[in-house]
């Protein structure tokens, strides 16, 4: 009887831990009014992927990589190189 109780308790704890695991957020990516506002949060701008190369020349900061944030602020990518508001 004690062995069954231990097994049930262990199974309950194991299932409880797996259901408490973190989930992805459904919050929309933040849309910034302009590059000045975006650069206050992301100094190097926002890149759509890590392998994107800047067409505009040398930059001072490395861009933050996030496809969702880039897509929300795609209007700020003036040179269409995949990095919005690069600095």
Tab-separated table of N, CA, C and O in Angstrom:
chain	number	residue	atom	x	y	z
A	1	UNK	N	0.821	-1.194	0.000
A	1	UNK	CA	0.000	0.000	0.000
A	1	UNK	C	0.866	1.261	0.000
A	1	UNK	O	0.568	2.209	-0.708
A	2	UNK	N	1.901	1.271	0.810
A	2	UNK	CA	2.777	2.435	0.891
A	2	UNK	C	3.494	2.669	-0.439
A	2	UNK	O	3.659	3.812	-0.869
A	3	UNK	N	3.897	1.584	-1.107
A	3	UNK	CA	4.597	1.691	-2.379
A	3	UNK	C	3.690	2.335	-3.437
A	3	UNK	O	4.125	3.180	-4.220
A	4	UNK	N	2.437	1.953	-3.467
A	4	UNK	CA	1.475	2.522	-4.417
A	4	UNK	C	1.277	4.010	-4.136
A	4	UNK	O	1.221	4.829	-5.052
A	5	UNK	N	1.207	4.363	-2.873
A	5	UNK	CA	1.047	5.771	-2.501
A	5	UNK	C	2.241	6.601	-2.960
A	5	UNK	O	2.085	7.708	-3.475
A	6	UNK	N	3.435	6.071	-2.801
A	6	UNK	CA	4.651	6.771	-3.233
A	6	UNK	C	4.661	6.939	-4.747
A	6	UNK	O	4.989	8.006	-5.268
A	7	UNK	N	4.270	5.901	-5.470
A	7	UNK	CA	4.220	5.971	-6.934
A	7	UNK	C	3.199	7.003	-7.388
A	7	UNK	O	3.461	7.819	-8.269
A	8	UNK	N	2.017	6.988	-6.792
A	8	UNK	CA	0.986	7.968	-7.153
A	8	UNK	C	1.417	9.384	-6.827
A	8	UNK	O	1.202	10.313	-7.615
A	9	UNK	N	2.033	9.578	-5.684
A	9	UNK	CA	2.519	10.902	-5.305
A	9	UNK	C	3.599	11.377	-6.262
A	9	UNK	O	3.595	12.531	-6.704
A	10	UNK	N	4.507	10.499	-6.623
A	10	UNK	CA	5.572	10.844	-7.569
A	10	UNK	C	4.997	11.222	-8.931
A	10	UNK	O	5.415	12.194	-9.546
A	11	UNK	N	4.039	10.436	-9.389
A	11	UNK	CA	3.414	10.713	-10.688
A	11	UNK	C	2.679	12.046	-10.664
A	11	UNK	O	2.750	12.829	-11.613
A	12	UNK	N	1.995	12.330	-9.570
A	12	UNK	CA	1.272	13.590	-9.441
A	12	UNK	C	2.236	14.771	-9.454
A	12	UNK	O	2.000	15.776	-10.131
A	13	UNK	N	3.322	14.653	-8.729
A	13	UNK	CA	4.320	15.729	-8.716
A	13	UNK	C	4.958	15.916	-10.085
A	13	UNK	O	5.156	17.043	-10.533
A	14	UNK	N	5.266	14.833	-10.749
A	14	UNK	CA	5.867	14.911	-12.077
A	14	UNK	C	4.923	15.575	-13.066
A	14	UNK	O	5.308	16.466	-13.807
A	15	UNK	N	3.665	15.182	-13.067
A	15	UNK	CA	2.687	15.796	-13.966
A	15	UNK	C	2.421	17.240	-13.594
A	15	UNK	O	2.231	18.084	-14.463
A	16	UNK	N	2.438	17.548	-12.327
A	16	UNK	CA	2.231	18.925	-11.876
A	16	UNK	C	3.344	19.838	-12.329
A	16	UNK	O	3.119	20.961	-12.742
A	17	UNK	N	4.571	19.365	-12.305
A	17	UNK	CA	5.719	20.157	-12.733
A	17	UNK	C	5.665	20.406	-14.230
A	17	UNK	O	5.942	21.496	-14.693
A	18	UNK	N	5.279	19.415	-15.007
A	18	UNK	CA	5.255	19.590	-16.452
A	18	UNK	C	4.131	20.521	-16.893
A	18	UNK	O	4.258	21.201	-17.895
A	19	UNK	N	3.045	20.589	-16.143
A	19	UNK	CA	1.964	21.490	-16.537
A	19	UNK	C	2.235	22.924	-16.105
A	19	UNK	O	1.619	23.844	-16.621
A	20	UNK	N	3.170	23.136	-15.191
A	20	UNK	CA	3.499	24.483	-14.729
A	20	UNK	C	4.602	25.114	-15.575
A	20	UNK	O	4.912	26.268	-15.443
A	21	UNK	N	5.155	24.376	-16.494
A	21	UNK	CA	6.268	24.873	-17.292
A	21	UNK	C	5.883	26.157	-18.020
A	21	UNK	O	4.720	26.383	-18.351
A	22	UNK	N	6.883	27.018	-18.289
A	22	UNK	CA	6.591	28.300	-18.925
A	22	UNK	C	6.001	28.116	-20.314
A	22	UNK	O	6.357	27.190	-21.033
A	23	UNK	N	5.126	29.028	-20.678
A	23	UNK	CA	4.512	28.985	-21.998
A	23	UNK	C	4.919	30.217	-22.778
A	23	UNK	O	5.348	31.218	-22.216
A	24	UNK	N	4.765	30.162	-24.074
A	24	UNK	CA	5.087	31.318	-24.893
A	24	UNK	C	4.012	32.374	-24.722
A	24	UNK	O	2.843	32.066	-24.504
A	25	UNK	N	4.399	33.618	-24.817
A	25	UNK	CA	3.429	34.701	-24.656
A	25	UNK	C	2.774	34.999	-25.995
A	25	UNK	O	3.402	34.892	-27.039
A	26	UNK	N	1.523	35.360	-25.940
A	26	UNK	CA	0.790	35.705	-27.146
A	26	UNK	C	0.733	37.214	-27.351
A	26	UNK	O	-0.014	37.700	-28.184
A	27	UNK	N	1.512	37.941	-26.564
A	27	UNK	CA	1.516	39.394	-26.667
A	27	UNK	C	2.119	39.804	-28.007
A	27	UNK	O	3.074	39.206	-28.492
A	28	UNK	N	1.556	40.822	-28.600
A	28	UNK	CA	2.043	41.315	-29.878
A	28	UNK	C	3.373	42.025	-29.693
A	28	UNK	O	3.654	42.595	-28.637
A	29	UNK	N	4.216	41.974	-30.715
A	29	UNK	CA	5.500	42.658	-30.672
A	29	UNK	C	5.248	44.169	-30.638
A	29	UNK	O	4.325	44.671	-31.273
A	30	UNK	N	6.072	44.865	-29.875
A	30	UNK	CA	5.878	46.302	-29.712
A	30	UNK	C	6.191	47.052	-31.002
A	30	UNK	O	7.200	46.829	-31.638
A	31	UNK	N	5.294	47.941	-31.350
A	31	UNK	CA	5.459	48.782	-32.527
A	31	UNK	C	5.895	50.161	-32.054
A	31	UNK	O	5.258	50.756	-31.187
A	32	UNK	N	7.004	50.663	-32.583
A	32	UNK	CA	7.536	51.959	-32.188
A	32	UNK	C	7.136	53.018	-33.204
A	32	UNK	O	6.998	52.737	-34.393
A	33	UNK	N	6.977	54.245	-32.747
A	33	UNK	CA	6.550	55.348	-33.609
A	33	UNK	C	7.624	55.720	-34.624
A	33	UNK	O	7.325	56.079	-35.762
A	34	UNK	N	8.893	55.642	-34.209
A	34	UNK	CA	9.994	56.008	-35.094
A	34	UNK	C	11.295	55.376	-34.605
A	34	UNK	O	11.313	54.699	-33.579
A	35	UNK	N	12.387	55.612	-35.318
A	35	UNK	CA	13.668	55.004	-34.960
A	35	UNK	C	14.218	55.543	-33.646
A	35	UNK	O	14.881	54.815	-32.907
A	36	UNK	N	13.947	56.782	-33.328
A	36	UNK	CA	14.423	57.351	-32.062
A	36	UNK	C	13.836	56.568	-30.896
A	36	UNK	O	14.556	56.219	-29.953
A	37	UNK	N	12.555	56.260	-30.956
A	37	UNK	CA	11.907	55.485	-29.895
A	37	UNK	C	12.426	54.046	-29.868
A	37	UNK	O	12.680	53.492	-28.807
A	38	UNK	N	12.594	53.433	-31.035
A	38	UNK	CA	13.085	52.065	-31.097
A	38	UNK	C	14.513	51.974	-30.550
A	38	UNK	O	14.845	51.055	-29.807
A	39	UNK	N	15.357	52.954	-30.896
A	39	UNK	CA	16.747	52.924	-30.450
A	39	UNK	C	16.919	53.193	-28.958
A	39	UNK	O	17.972	52.878	-28.398
A	40	UNK	N	15.916	53.720	-28.293
A	40	UNK	CA	15.985	53.858	-26.836
A	40	UNK	C	15.968	52.481	-26.185
A	40	UNK	O	16.601	52.267	-25.161
A	41	UNK	N	15.262	51.537	-26.784
A	41	UNK	CA	15.169	50.173	-26.262
A	41	UNK	C	16.215	49.261	-26.888
A	41	UNK	O	16.852	48.474	-26.193
A	42	UNK	N	16.403	49.359	-28.195
A	42	UNK	CA	17.343	48.512	-28.940
A	42	UNK	C	18.347	49.414	-29.642
A	42	UNK	O	18.097	49.887	-30.752
A	43	UNK	N	19.502	49.656	-29.005
A	43	UNK	CA	20.491	50.619	-29.524
A	43	UNK	C	20.960	50.323	-30.937
A	43	UNK	O	21.193	51.231	-31.714
A	44	UNK	N	21.120	49.061	-31.271
A	44	UNK	CA	21.611	48.702	-32.605
A	44	UNK	C	20.524	48.450	-33.612
A	44	UNK	O	20.788	48.013	-34.721
A	45	UNK	N	19.282	48.696	-33.240
A	45	UNK	CA	18.163	48.404	-34.119
A	45	UNK	C	17.679	46.980	-33.914
A	45	UNK	O	18.088	46.299	-32.974
A	46	UNK	N	16.837	46.520	-34.819
A	46	UNK	CA	16.268	45.175	-34.733
A	46	UNK	C	16.444	44.478	-36.071
A	46	UNK	O	16.001	44.986	-37.104
A	47	UNK	N	17.084	43.309	-36.036
A	47	UNK	CA	17.293	42.518	-37.251
A	47	UNK	C	16.265	41.405	-37.324
A	47	UNK	O	15.837	40.875	-36.304
A	48	UNK	N	15.891	41.040	-38.547
A	48	UNK	CA	14.907	39.977	-38.718
A	48	UNK	C	15.520	38.600	-38.521
A	48	UNK	O	14.838	37.676	-38.116
A	49	UNK	N	16.813	38.446	-38.752
A	49	UNK	CA	17.509	37.166	-38.547
A	49	UNK	C	18.961	37.445	-38.177
A	49	UNK	O	19.491	38.523	-38.462
A	50	UNK	N	19.611	36.479	-37.566
A	50	UNK	CA	20.986	36.657	-37.089
A	50	UNK	C	22.004	36.740	-38.234
A	50	UNK	O	23.058	37.340	-38.078
A	51	UNK	N	21.691	36.174	-39.380
A	51	UNK	CA	22.652	36.155	-40.480
A	51	UNK	C	22.525	37.346	-41.434
A	51	UNK	O	23.174	37.374	-42.468
A	52	UNK	N	21.734	38.332	-41.084
A	52	UNK	CA	21.530	39.507	-41.930
A	52	UNK	C	22.764	40.410	-41.866
A	52	UNK	O	23.300	40.674	-40.800
A	53	UNK	N	23.200	40.906	-43.020
A	53	UNK	CA	24.330	41.845	-43.096
A	53	UNK	C	23.807	43.237	-43.412
A	53	UNK	O	22.922	43.412	-44.246
A	54	UNK	N	24.374	44.236	-42.782
A	54	UNK	CA	23.964	45.625	-42.967
A	54	UNK	C	24.480	46.156	-44.304
A	54	UNK	O	25.669	46.078	-44.584
A	55	UNK	N	23.606	46.716	-45.117
A	55	UNK	CA	23.993	47.294	-46.403
A	55	UNK	C	24.518	48.711	-46.253
A	55	UNK	O	25.232	49.196	-47.107
A	56	UNK	N	24.141	49.392	-45.178
A	56	UNK	CA	24.440	50.813	-45.029
A	56	UNK	C	25.840	51.146	-44.557
A	56	UNK	O	26.160	52.300	-44.345
A	57	UNK	N	26.699	50.191	-44.367
A	57	UNK	CA	28.050	50.472	-43.910
A	57	UNK	C	28.248	50.065	-42.463
A	57	UNK	O	27.450	49.345	-41.881
A	58	UNK	N	29.338	50.559	-41.886
A	58	UNK	CA	29.698	50.179	-40.520
A	58	UNK	C	28.731	50.783	-39.507
A	58	UNK	O	28.337	51.933	-39.608
A	59	UNK	N	28.356	49.973	-38.517
A	59	UNK	CA	27.473	50.443	-37.452
A	59	UNK	C	28.200	50.379	-36.113
A	59	UNK	O	29.168	49.639	-35.950
A	60	UNK	N	27.716	51.153	-35.170
A	60	UNK	CA	28.342	51.232	-33.853
A	60	UNK	C	27.897	50.090	-32.941
A	60	UNK	O	28.670	49.600	-32.126
A	61	UNK	N	26.641	49.650	-33.057
A	61	UNK	CA	26.071	48.629	-32.174
A	61	UNK	C	25.588	47.426	-32.971
A	61	UNK	O	25.219	47.539	-34.130
A	62	UNK	N	25.539	46.285	-32.297
A	62	UNK	CA	25.002	45.063	-32.895
A	62	UNK	C	23.484	45.068	-32.740
A	62	UNK	O	22.983	45.333	-31.653
A	63	UNK	N	22.748	44.768	-33.805
A	63	UNK	CA	21.285	44.774	-33.694
A	63	UNK	C	20.741	43.608	-32.886
A	63	UNK	O	21.332	42.531	-32.851
A	64	UNK	N	19.604	43.825	-32.244
A	64	UNK	CA	18.867	42.786	-31.531
A	64	UNK	C	18.126	41.965	-32.577
A	64	UNK	O	17.547	42.514	-33.509
A	65	UNK	N	18.133	40.649	-32.439
A	65	UNK	CA	17.493	39.779	-33.433
A	65	UNK	C	16.123	39.334	-32.929
A	65	UNK	O	16.004	38.686	-31.899
A	66	UNK	N	15.072	39.731	-33.674
A	66	UNK	CA	13.713	39.308	-33.373
A	66	UNK	C	12.853	39.521	-34.619
A	66	UNK	O	12.612	40.670	-35.024
A	67	UNK	N	12.417	38.430	-35.199
A	67	UNK	CA	11.580	38.525	-36.403
A	67	UNK	C	10.267	39.237	-36.109
A	67	UNK	O	9.793	40.041	-36.909
A	68	UNK	N	9.668	38.962	-34.938
A	68	UNK	CA	8.384	39.563	-34.586
A	68	UNK	C	8.494	41.085	-34.439
A	68	UNK	O	7.659	41.827	-34.959
A	69	UNK	N	9.514	41.550	-33.727
A	69	UNK	CA	9.683	42.995	-33.536
A	69	UNK	C	10.037	43.656	-34.861
A	69	UNK	O	9.545	44.739	-35.180
A	70	UNK	N	10.880	43.004	-35.661
A	70	UNK	CA	11.229	43.552	-36.972
A	70	UNK	C	9.981	43.707	-37.837
A	70	UNK	O	9.775	44.754	-38.451
A	71	UNK	N	9.151	42.667	-37.895
A	71	UNK	CA	7.935	42.717	-38.712
A	71	UNK	C	6.990	43.828	-38.249
A	71	UNK	O	6.334	44.467	-39.064
A	72	UNK	N	6.922	44.072	-36.945
A	72	UNK	CA	6.060	45.138	-36.422
A	72	UNK	C	6.593	46.521	-36.781
A	72	UNK	O	5.835	47.484	-36.842
A	73	UNK	N	7.904	46.619	-37.024
A	73	UNK	CA	8.534	47.915	-37.324
A	73	UNK	C	9.212	47.923	-38.689
A	73	UNK	O	10.173	48.664	-38.908
A	74	UNK	N	8.706	47.155	-39.629
A	74	UNK	CA	9.333	47.020	-40.951
A	74	UNK	C	9.374	48.356	-41.702
A	74	UNK	O	10.266	48.590	-42.504
A	75	UNK	N	8.461	49.244	-41.394
A	75	UNK	CA	8.452	50.562	-42.049
A	75	UNK	C	9.711	51.368	-41.734
A	75	UNK	O	10.095	52.263	-42.480
A	76	UNK	N	10.387	51.025	-40.646
A	76	UNK	CA	11.596	51.742	-40.244
A	76	UNK	C	12.861	51.200	-40.903
A	76	UNK	O	13.944	51.727	-40.681
A	77	UNK	N	12.739	50.173	-41.726
A	77	UNK	CA	13.884	49.631	-42.459
A	77	UNK	C	13.946	50.314	-43.815
A	77	UNK	O	13.466	49.806	-44.822
A	78	UNK	N	14.545	51.489	-43.849
A	78	UNK	CA	14.539	52.311	-45.062
A	78	UNK	C	15.346	51.708	-46.210
A	78	UNK	O	14.973	51.824	-47.365
A	79	UNK	N	16.485	51.049	-45.892
A	79	UNK	CA	17.310	50.498	-46.963
A	79	UNK	C	16.978	49.038	-47.291
A	79	UNK	O	17.637	48.414	-48.110
A	80	UNK	N	15.936	48.504	-46.660
A	80	UNK	CA	15.400	47.158	-46.942
A	80	UNK	C	16.475	46.055	-46.844
A	80	UNK	O	16.498	45.123	-47.619
A	81	UNK	N	17.350	46.160	-45.835
A	81	UNK	CA	18.407	45.163	-45.661
A	81	UNK	C	18.078	44.133	-44.578
A	81	UNK	O	18.865	43.237	-44.305
A	82	UNK	N	16.911	44.238	-43.930
A	82	UNK	CA	16.522	43.286	-42.902
A	82	UNK	C	16.849	43.753	-41.502
A	82	UNK	O	16.690	43.001	-40.553
A	83	UNK	N	17.340	45.001	-41.366
A	83	UNK	CA	17.630	45.572	-40.042
A	83	UNK	C	16.908	46.916	-39.963
A	83	UNK	O	17.168	47.817	-40.754
A	84	UNK	N	16.006	47.041	-38.992
A	84	UNK	CA	15.270	48.290	-38.811
A	84	UNK	C	16.028	49.183	-37.839
A	84	UNK	O	16.449	48.741	-36.777
A	85	UNK	N	16.238	50.427	-38.207
A	85	UNK	CA	16.849	51.450	-37.344
A	85	UNK	C	18.256	51.103	-36.878
A	85	UNK	O	18.620	51.332	-35.723
A	86	UNK	N	19.085	50.553	-37.769
A	86	UNK	CA	20.453	50.234	-37.383
A	86	UNK	C	21.249	51.487	-37.068
A	86	UNK	O	21.049	52.534	-37.662
A	87	UNK	N	22.140	51.376	-36.090
A	87	UNK	CA	23.006	52.495	-35.668
A	87	UNK	C	24.427	52.037	-35.617
A	87	UNK	O	24.750	51.019	-35.112
